[in-house]
Coordinates of C-alpha atoms in Angstrom, one line a residue:
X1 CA -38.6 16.1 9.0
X2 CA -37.7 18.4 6.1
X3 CA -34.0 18.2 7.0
X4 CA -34.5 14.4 6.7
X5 CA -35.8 15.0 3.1
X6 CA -32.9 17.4 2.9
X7 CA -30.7 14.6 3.4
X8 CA -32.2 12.1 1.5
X9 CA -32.4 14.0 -2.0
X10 CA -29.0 14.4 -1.2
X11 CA -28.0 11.0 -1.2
X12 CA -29.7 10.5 -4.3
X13 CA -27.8 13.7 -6.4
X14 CA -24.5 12.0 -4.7
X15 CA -24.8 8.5 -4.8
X16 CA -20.9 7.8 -3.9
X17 CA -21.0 10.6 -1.1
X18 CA -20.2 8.7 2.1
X19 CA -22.9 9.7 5.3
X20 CA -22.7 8.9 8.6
X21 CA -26.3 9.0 9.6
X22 CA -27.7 12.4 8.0
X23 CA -23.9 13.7 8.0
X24 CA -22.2 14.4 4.8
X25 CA -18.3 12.7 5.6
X26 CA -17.3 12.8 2.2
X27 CA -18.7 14.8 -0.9
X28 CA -17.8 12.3 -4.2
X29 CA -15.0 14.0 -5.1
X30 CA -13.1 13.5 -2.0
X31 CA -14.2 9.7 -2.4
X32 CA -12.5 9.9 -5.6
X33 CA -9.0 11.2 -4.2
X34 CA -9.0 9.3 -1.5
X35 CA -10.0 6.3 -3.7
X36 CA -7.2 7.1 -6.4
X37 CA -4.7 7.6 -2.7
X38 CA -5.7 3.7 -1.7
X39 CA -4.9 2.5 -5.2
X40 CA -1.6 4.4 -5.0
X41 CA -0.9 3.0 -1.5
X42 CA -2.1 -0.7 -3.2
X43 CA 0.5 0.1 -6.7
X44 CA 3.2 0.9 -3.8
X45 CA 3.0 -2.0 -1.9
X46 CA 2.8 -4.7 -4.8
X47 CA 5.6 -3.0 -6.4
X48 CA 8.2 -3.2 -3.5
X49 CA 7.7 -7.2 -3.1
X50 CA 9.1 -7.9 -6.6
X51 CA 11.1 -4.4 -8.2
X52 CA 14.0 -4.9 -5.8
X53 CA 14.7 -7.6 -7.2
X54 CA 15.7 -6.6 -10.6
X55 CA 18.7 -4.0 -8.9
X56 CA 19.6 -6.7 -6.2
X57 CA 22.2 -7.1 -7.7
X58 CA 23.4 -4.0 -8.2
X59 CA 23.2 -2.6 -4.7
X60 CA 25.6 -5.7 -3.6
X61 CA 28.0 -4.9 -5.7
X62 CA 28.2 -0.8 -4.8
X63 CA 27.7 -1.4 -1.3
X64 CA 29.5 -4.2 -0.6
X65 CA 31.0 -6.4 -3.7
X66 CA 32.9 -8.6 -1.0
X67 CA 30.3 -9.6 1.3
X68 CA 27.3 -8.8 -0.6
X69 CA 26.3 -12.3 -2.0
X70 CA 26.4 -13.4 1.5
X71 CA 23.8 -10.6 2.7
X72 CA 21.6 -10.2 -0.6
X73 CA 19.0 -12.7 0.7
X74 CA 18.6 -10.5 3.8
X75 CA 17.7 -7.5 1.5
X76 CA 13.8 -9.6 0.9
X77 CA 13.6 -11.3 3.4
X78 CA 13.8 -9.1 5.8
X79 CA 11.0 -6.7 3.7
X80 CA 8.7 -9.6 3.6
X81 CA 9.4 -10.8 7.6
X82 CA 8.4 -7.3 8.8
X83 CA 5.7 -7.1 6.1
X84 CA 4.1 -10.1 6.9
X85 CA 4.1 -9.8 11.0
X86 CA 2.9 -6.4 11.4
X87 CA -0.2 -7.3 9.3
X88 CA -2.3 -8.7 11.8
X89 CA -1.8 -5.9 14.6
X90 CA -2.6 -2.8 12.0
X91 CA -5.5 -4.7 11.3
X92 CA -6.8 -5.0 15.1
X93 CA -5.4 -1.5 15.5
X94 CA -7.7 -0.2 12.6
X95 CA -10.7 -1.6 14.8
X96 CA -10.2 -0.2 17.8
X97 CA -9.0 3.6 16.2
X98 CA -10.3 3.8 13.0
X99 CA -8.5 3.2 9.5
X100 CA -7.8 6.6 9.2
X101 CA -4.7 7.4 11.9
X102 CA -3.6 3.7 11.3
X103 CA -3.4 3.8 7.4
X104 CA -1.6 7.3 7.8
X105 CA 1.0 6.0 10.0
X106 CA 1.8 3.3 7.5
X107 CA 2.0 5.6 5.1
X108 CA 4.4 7.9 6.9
X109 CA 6.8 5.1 7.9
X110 CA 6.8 4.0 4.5
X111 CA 7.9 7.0 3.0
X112 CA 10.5 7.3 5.7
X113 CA 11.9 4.1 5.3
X114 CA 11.7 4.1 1.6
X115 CA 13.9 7.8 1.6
X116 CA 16.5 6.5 3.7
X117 CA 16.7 3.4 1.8
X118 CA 18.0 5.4 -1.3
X119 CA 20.3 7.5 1.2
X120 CA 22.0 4.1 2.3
X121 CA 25.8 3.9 2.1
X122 CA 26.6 0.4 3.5
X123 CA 24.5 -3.0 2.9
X124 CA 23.9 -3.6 6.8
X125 CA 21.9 0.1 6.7
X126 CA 20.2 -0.4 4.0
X127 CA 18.9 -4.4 5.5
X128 CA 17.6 -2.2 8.8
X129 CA 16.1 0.8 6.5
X130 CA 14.5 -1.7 4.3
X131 CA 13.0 -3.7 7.2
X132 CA 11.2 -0.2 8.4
X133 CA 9.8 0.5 4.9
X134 CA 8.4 -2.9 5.1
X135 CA 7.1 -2.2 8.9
X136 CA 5.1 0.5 6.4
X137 CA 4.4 -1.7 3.8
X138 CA 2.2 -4.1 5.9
X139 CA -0.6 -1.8 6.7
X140 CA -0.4 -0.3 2.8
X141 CA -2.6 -2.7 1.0
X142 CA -4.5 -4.0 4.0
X143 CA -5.3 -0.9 5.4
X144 CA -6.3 0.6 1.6
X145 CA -8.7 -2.1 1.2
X146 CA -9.6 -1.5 4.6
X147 CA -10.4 2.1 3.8
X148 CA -12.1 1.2 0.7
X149 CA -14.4 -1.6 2.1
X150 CA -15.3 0.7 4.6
X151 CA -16.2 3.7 2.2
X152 CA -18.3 1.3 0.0
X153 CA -19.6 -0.2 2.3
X154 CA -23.5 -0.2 1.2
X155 CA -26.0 -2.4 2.8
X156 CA -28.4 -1.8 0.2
X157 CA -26.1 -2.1 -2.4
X158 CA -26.7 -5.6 -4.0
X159 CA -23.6 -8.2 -3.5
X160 CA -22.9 -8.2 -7.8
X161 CA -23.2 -4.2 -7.8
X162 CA -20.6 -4.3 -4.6
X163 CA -18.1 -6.5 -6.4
X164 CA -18.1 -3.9 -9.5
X165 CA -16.9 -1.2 -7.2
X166 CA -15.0 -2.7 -4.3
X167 CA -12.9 -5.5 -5.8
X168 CA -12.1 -3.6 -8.7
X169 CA -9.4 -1.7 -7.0
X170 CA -7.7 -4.3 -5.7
X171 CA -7.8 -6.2 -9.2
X172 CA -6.6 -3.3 -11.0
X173 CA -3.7 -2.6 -8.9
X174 CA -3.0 -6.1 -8.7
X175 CA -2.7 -7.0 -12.1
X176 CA -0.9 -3.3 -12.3
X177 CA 1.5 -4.5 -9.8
X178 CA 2.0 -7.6 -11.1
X179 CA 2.7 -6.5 -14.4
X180 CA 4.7 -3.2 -13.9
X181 CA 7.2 -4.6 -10.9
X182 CA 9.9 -7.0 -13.0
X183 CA 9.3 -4.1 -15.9
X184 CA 10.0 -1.1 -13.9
X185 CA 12.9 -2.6 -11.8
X186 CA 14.6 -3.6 -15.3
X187 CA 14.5 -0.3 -16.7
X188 CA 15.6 1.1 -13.4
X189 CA 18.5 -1.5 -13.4
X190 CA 19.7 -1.0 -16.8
X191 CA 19.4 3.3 -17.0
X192 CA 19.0 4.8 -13.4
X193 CA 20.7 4.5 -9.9
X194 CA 19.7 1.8 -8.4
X195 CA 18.4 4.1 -6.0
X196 CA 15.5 5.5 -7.9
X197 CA 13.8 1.9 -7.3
X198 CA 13.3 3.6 -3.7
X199 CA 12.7 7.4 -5.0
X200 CA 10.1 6.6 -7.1
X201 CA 8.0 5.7 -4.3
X202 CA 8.1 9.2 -2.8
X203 CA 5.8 11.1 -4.6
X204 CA 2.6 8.5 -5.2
X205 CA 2.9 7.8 -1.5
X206 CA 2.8 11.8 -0.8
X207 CA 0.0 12.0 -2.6
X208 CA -1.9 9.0 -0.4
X209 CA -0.7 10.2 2.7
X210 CA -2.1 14.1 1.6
X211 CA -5.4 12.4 0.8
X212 CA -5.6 10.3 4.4
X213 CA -4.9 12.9 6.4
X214 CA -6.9 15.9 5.0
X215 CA -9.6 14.3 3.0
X216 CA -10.4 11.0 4.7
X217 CA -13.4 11.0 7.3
X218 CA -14.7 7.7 8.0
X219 CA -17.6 7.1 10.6
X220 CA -16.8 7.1 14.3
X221 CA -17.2 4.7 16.3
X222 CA -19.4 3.4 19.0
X223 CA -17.5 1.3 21.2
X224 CA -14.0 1.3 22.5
X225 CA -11.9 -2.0 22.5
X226 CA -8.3 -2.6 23.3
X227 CA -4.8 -3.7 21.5
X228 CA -4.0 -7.1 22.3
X229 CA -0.2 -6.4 21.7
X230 CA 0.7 -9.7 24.0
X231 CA -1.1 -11.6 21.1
X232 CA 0.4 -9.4 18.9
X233 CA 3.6 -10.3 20.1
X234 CA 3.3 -14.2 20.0
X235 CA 1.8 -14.3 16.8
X236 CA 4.3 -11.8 15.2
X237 CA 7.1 -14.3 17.0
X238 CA 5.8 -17.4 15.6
X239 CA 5.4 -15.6 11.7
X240 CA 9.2 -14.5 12.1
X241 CA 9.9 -18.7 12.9
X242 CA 8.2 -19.9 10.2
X243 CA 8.8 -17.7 7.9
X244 CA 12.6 -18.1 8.5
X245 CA 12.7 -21.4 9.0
X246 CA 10.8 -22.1 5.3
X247 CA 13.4 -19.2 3.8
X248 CA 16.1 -20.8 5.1
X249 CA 15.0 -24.8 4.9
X250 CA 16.5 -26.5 2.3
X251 CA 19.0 -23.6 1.3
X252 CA 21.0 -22.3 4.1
X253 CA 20.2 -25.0 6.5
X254 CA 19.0 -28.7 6.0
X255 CA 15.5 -29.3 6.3
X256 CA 16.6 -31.9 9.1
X257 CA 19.3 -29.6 10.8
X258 CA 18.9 -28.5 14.7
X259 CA 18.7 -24.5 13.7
X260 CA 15.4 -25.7 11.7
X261 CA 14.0 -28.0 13.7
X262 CA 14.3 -25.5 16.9
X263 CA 12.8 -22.5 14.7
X264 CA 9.8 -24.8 13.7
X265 CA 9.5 -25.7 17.5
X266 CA 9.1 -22.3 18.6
X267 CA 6.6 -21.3 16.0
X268 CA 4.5 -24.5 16.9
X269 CA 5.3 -22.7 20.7
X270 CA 4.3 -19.4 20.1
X271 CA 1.3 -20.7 17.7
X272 CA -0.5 -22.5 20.4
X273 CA 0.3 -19.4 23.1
X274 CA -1.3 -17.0 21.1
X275 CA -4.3 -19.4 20.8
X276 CA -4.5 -19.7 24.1
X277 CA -4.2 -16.0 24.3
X278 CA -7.2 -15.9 22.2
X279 CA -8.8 -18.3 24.3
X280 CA -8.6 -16.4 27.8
X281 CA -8.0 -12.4 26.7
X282 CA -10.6 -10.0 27.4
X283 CA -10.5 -8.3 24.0
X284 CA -7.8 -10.6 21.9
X285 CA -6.1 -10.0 18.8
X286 CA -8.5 -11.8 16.6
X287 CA -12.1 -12.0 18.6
X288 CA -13.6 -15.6 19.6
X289 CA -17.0 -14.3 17.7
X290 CA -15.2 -13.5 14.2
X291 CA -13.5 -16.9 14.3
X292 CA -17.1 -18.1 14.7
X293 CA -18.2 -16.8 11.9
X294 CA -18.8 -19.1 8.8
X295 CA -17.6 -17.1 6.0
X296 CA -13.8 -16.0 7.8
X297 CA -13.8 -20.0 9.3
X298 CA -13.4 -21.0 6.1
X299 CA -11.7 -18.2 4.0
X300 CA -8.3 -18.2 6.8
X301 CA -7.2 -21.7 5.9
X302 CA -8.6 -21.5 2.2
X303 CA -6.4 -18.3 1.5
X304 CA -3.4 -19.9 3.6
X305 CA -3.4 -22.8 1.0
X306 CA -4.4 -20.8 -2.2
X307 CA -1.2 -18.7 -1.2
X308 CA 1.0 -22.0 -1.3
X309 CA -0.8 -23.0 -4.3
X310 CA 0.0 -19.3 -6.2
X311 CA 3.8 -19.8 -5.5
X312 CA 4.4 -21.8 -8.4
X313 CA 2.1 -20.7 -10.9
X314 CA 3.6 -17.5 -10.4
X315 CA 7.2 -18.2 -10.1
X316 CA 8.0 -21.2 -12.3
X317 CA 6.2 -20.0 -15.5
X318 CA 8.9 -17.4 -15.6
X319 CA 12.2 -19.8 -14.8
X320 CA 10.6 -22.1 -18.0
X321 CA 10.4 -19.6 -20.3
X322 CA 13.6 -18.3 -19.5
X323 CA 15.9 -21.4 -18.8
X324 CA 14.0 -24.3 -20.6
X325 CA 12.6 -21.6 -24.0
X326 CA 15.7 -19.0 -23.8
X327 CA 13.4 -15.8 -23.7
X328 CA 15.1 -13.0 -22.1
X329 CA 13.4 -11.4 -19.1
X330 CA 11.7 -8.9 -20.7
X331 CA 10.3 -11.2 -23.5
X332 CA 9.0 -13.5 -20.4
X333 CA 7.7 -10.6 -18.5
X334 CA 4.9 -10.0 -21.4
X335 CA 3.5 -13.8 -20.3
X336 CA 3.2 -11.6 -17.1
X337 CA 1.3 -9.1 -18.8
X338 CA -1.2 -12.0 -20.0
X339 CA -1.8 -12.5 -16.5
X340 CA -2.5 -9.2 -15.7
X341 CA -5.1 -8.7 -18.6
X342 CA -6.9 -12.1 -17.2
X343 CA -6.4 -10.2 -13.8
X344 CA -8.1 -7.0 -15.3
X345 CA -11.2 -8.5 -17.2
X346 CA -12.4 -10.7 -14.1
X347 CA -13.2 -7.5 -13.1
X348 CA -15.8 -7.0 -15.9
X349 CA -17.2 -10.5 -16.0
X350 CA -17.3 -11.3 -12.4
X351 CA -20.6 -9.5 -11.5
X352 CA -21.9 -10.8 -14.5
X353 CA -21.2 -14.2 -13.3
X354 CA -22.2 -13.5 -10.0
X355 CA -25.4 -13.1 -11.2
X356 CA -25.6 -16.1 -13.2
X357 CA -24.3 -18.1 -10.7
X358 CA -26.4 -17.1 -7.9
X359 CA -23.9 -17.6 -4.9
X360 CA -20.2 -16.6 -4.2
X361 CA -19.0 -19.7 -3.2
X362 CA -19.6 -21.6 -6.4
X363 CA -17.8 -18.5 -7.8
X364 CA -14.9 -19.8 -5.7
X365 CA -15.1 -23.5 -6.1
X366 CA -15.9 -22.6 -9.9
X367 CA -12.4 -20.5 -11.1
X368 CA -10.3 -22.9 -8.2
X369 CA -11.1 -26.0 -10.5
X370 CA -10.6 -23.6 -13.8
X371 CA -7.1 -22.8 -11.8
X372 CA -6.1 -26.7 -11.2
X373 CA -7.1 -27.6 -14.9
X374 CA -5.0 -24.9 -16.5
X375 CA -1.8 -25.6 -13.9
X376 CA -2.5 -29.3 -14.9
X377 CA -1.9 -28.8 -18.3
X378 CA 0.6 -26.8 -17.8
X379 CA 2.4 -29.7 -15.8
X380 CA 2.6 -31.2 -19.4
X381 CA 5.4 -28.3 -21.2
X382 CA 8.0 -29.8 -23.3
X383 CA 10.5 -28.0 -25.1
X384 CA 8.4 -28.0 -28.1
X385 CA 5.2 -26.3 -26.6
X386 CA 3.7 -23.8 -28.7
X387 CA 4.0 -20.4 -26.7
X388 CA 0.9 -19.2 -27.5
X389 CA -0.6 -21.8 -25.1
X390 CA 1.6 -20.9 -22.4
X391 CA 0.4 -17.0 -22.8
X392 CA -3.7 -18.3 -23.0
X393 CA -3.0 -20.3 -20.1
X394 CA -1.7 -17.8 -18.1
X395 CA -4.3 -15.2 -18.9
X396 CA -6.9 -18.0 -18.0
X397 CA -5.2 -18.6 -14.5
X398 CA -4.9 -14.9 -14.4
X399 CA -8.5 -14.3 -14.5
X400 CA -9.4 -17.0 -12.4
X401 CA -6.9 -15.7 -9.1
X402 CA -8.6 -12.4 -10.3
X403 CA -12.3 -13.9 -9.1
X404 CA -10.8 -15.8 -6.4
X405 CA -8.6 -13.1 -5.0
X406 CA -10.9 -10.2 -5.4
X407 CA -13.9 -11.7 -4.7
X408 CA -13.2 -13.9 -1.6
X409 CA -12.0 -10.8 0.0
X410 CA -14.5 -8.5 -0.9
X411 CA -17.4 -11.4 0.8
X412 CA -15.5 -11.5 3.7
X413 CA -15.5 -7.8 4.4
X414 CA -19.1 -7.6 3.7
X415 CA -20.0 -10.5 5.8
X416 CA -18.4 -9.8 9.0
X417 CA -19.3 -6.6 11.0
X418 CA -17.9 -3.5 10.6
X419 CA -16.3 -3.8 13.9
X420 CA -14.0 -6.4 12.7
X421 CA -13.4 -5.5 8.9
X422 CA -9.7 -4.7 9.4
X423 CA -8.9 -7.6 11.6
X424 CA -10.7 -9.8 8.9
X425 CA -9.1 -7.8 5.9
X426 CA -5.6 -8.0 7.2
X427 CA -5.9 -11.4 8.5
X428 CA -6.8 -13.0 4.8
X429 CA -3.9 -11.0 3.9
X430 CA -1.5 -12.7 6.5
X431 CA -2.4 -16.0 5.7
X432 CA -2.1 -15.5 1.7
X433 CA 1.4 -13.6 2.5
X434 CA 2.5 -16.8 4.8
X435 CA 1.4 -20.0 2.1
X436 CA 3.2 -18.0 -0.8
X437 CA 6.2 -17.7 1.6
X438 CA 5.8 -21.4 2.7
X439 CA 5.1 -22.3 -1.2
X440 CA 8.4 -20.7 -2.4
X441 CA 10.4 -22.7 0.2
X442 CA 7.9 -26.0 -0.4
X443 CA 8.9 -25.8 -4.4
X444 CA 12.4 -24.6 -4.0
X445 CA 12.8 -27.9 -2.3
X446 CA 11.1 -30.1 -4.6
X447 CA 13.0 -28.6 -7.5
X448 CA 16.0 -28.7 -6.0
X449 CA 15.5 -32.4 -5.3
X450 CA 14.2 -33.5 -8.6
X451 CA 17.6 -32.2 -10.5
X452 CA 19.7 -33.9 -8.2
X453 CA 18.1 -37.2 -9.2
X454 CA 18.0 -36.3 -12.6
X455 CA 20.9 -34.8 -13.6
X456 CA 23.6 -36.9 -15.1
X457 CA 26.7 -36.4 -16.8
X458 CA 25.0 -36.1 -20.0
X459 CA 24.3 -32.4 -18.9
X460 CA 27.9 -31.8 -19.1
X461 CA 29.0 -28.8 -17.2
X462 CA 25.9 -27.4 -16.3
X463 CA 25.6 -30.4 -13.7
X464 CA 27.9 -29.0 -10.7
X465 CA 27.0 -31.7 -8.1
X466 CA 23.5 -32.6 -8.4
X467 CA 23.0 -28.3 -9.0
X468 CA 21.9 -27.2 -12.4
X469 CA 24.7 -24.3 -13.3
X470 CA 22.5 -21.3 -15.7
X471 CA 25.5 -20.0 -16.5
X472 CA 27.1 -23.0 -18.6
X473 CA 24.1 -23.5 -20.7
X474 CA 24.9 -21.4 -23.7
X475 CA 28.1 -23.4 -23.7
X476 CA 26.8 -26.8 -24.0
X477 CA 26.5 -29.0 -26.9
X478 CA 23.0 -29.6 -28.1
X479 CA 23.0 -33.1 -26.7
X480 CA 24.4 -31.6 -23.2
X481 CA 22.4 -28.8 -23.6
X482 CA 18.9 -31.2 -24.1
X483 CA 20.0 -33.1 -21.3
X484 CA 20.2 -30.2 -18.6
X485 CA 16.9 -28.5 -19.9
X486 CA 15.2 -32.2 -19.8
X487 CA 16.1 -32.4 -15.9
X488 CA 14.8 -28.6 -15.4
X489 CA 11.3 -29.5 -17.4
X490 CA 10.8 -32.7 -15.1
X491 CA 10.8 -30.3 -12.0
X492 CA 9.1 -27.5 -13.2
X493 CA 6.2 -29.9 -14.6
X494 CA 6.6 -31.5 -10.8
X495 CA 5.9 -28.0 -9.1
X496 CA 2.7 -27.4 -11.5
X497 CA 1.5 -30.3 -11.0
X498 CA 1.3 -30.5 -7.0
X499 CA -0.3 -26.8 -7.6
X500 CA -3.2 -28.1 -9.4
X501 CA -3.5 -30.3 -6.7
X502 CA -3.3 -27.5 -3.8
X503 CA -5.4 -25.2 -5.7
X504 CA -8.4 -27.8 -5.6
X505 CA -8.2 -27.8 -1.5
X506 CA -9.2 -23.9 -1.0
X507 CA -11.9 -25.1 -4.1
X508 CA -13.8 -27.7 -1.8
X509 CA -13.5 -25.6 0.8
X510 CA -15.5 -22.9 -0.7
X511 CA -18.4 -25.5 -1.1
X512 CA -18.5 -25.4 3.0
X513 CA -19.3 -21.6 2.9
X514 CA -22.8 -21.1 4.3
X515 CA -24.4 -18.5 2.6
X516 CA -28.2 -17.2 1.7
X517 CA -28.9 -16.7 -2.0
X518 CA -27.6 -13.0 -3.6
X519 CA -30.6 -11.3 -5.6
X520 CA -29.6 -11.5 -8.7
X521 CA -31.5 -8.2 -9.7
X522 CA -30.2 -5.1 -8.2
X523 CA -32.3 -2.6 -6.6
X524 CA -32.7 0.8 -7.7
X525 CA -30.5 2.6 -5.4
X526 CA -28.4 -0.1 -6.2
X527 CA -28.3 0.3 -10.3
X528 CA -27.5 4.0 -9.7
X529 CA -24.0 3.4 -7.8
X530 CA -22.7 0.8 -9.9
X531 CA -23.8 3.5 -12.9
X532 CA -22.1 6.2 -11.2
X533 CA -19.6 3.7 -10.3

């Protein structure tokens, strides 16, 4: 009895100290490191999707300035193939063994493949190296928010109080990410070896991997459940077709063309074993109970779509103010920064609005309609449209993806049991990962139709064949020149206009959610860790 009160007065001096029963796991300070490790690991991994991409170029040219054109594409998409397909079976293996050794292993391969990525000497080493970095980068920012929705994890904790902790990490490093990749990679590009873009990972992921293994303790658990690496297998398999096959439709190979038609097939092939795998395996990859459960029901296919739906917001806000206003990169990168800021202050408001609103899902519906509106005006940009707009609509979608994002991840975690929190985590993940891929390749097209069909000779040498050529703008005469941009502005209004109308599917769908009312006035216990928080 007294060692009970013992334990409880405890808790109360260290609100953030992480129990499992009367045992103290982690004292707040090693909650703290292992916090600041996660948002390292979540930095890491949002960085390496988009700061390779400003030294692309570079590395073709040292490596391989024949050939290198030819293979550039591989040097993403084989990042974002293994990235994508490993997600789902770190998850499952986070269930059955804990986050802890399965976060820590992701870290380790990471930091292996991202060392011998800047040790490369040819462009066919540094394809495979970068392919096991991104083997590592799937479990970075699922299995940090796996850690992290497991350490604050507080069923007392009211749901408002719960989204001021949890969801702020992945927010921040988020609209971090978002904001410091194209940055960082330009600076790299234009002052350091290319190389550096993979050095620089070394040390932050050090640090993680120090905190995962000798500060991390996580409660153990009850049951014992088994890898479903057959499923693992089919659904990895059918990721890989359909991510290639939307890569590579429309660019490489004709939408139409036997190689895509047959790589589509056998996604569709592998899609429906792995259901059926689901269907008849003792202990599949994703359990028949989770996929029973309201709240993930709904989220898989709403962030599948909301994914599609981000790929132009994202993307085509930057080819506008570059091609049709002229701004150099760096210029259009601080629009980016706008979006990060909207990212960052959802943080702040979103509790806030929680509590106003009374239930999550009309916090979903809510900022998906605010998304559609602001892509739907921007479907309207001219040549003449005031910048500032572009920079408060950008904010504004920023801070709606920031309630959206954040939110609909953190509900999920907290609504399914703590048996199946990675599985869930990494699953949302997948799906997001898979509709931006999809998106890119579903715009690309669009685009790429819409200026064939529009430009004419009055674009002058900038149309090559139905293509628009950047490179002969700045040589054009004005009437050429306002030609060629007019074309480009009719397809980049197209791609934000079919976003507005994605981004209202995943909206609806939120209205489906069934969910009991969240108090709207914290507890005491409550009060004291967002305080602390």
């Amino acid at each position: 009895m007294a060692s009970a009160k013992k334990a409880t007065a405890k808790k109360e001096k260290e609100p953030l100290a992480l129990y499992d029963g009367s045992t103290l796991l982690m004292n707040q300070w090693q909650m703290i490191l292992v916090a600041l490790g996660c948002l390292g690991a979540l930095l890491l991994s949002l960085l390496d999707i988009n700061i390779v991409g400003a030294v692309v170029w570079k590395m073709s040219a040292e490596l391989d300035p024949v050939h290198g054109i030819a293979m550039m594409p591989w040097l993403t998409t084989c990042y974002a193939l293994a990235d994508c397909i490993v997600v789902p079976l770190y998850g499952k293996i986070a269930d059955v063994y804990g986050p802890k050794p399965v976060f820590s292993a992701a870290l380790g391969i990471f930091v292996v493949g991202s060392a011998l990525c800047g040790i490369a000497t040819s462009l066919p080493e540094l394809i495979v190296f970068r392919t096991i970095q991104g083997v590592g980068a799937g479990g970075l920012a699922a299995l940090a928010l796996v850690v992290i929705g497991t350490m604050f994890r507080n069923e007392e904790q009211s749901f408002e109080n719960k989204a001021a902790t949890q969801t702020a990490f992945g927010a921040v490093m988020f609209g971090v990410g978002l904001a410091l990749g194209p940055t960082l990679g330009g600076v790299i590009a234009d002052n350091l070896n290319w190389r550096w873009v993979f050095y620089i990972n070394l040390p932050l992921a050090l640090f993680a991997l120090f905190t995962a293994v000798f500060l991390l303790k996580l409660p153990k658990r009850l049951t014992k459940r088994k890898v479903d690496y057959l499923g693992g297998t089919l659904l990895a398999g059918a990721a890989a077709a359909l991510l290639l096959a939307s890569e590579w439709g429309g660019t490489k190979y004709a939408w139409g063309s036997s190689q895509i038609v047959l790589m589509l097939a056998g996604g569709a092939v592998l899609l429906g074993l792995f259901v059926w795998r689901i269907l008849t395996a003792a202990d599949p990859l994703i359990s028949l109970s989770i996929l029973k459960h309201p709240v993930f029901r709904i989220m898989m296919p709403s962030s599948l779509i909301a994914g599609l739906g981000m790929a132009g917001s994202f993307f085509y806000v930057s080819g506008y103010l570059q091609v049709a206003r002229g701004l150099t990169p760096t210029a259009a990168g601080m629009f980016t920064l706008c979006m990060a800021a909207g990212l960052l202050l959802s943080i702040l408001v979103g509790p806030v609005l929680i509590r106003i609103v009374g239930k999550f899902k009309y916090m979903l519906t809510i900022t998906g309609v605010i998304q559609a509106i602001i892509l739907f005006l921007l479907s309207g940009l001219t040549a003449d449209t005031p910048l500032y707009l572009v920079a408060v609509a950008m904010f504004t979608v920023g801070m709606a993806m920031g309630f959206s994002l954040g939110l609909g991840l953190q509900y999920t975690q907290n609504s399914v049991s703590v048996e199946d929190i990675g599985i869930a985590t990494t699953s949302l993940r997948f799906n997001q990962q898979l509709g931006v891929s999809i998106g890119f390749a579903f715009f690309a097209t669009i685009v790429t139709n819409i200026l064939a069909s529009h430009l004419t000779g009055a674009a002058g040498a900038a149309n090559v064949n139905g293509n628009l050529d950047l490179a002969k703008l700045s040589g054009l005469s004005p009437a050429e020149h306002s030609a060629a941009i007019g074309a480009f502005i009719t397809a980049v209004d197209t791609v934000f206009l079919l976003g507005a109308i994605i981004t209202l599917i995943p909206a609806g769908l939120a209205l489906l959610i069934k969910e009991d009312k969240h108090p709207k006035t914290p507890g005491p216990a409550a009060e004291k860790v967002a305080a602390t928080a």
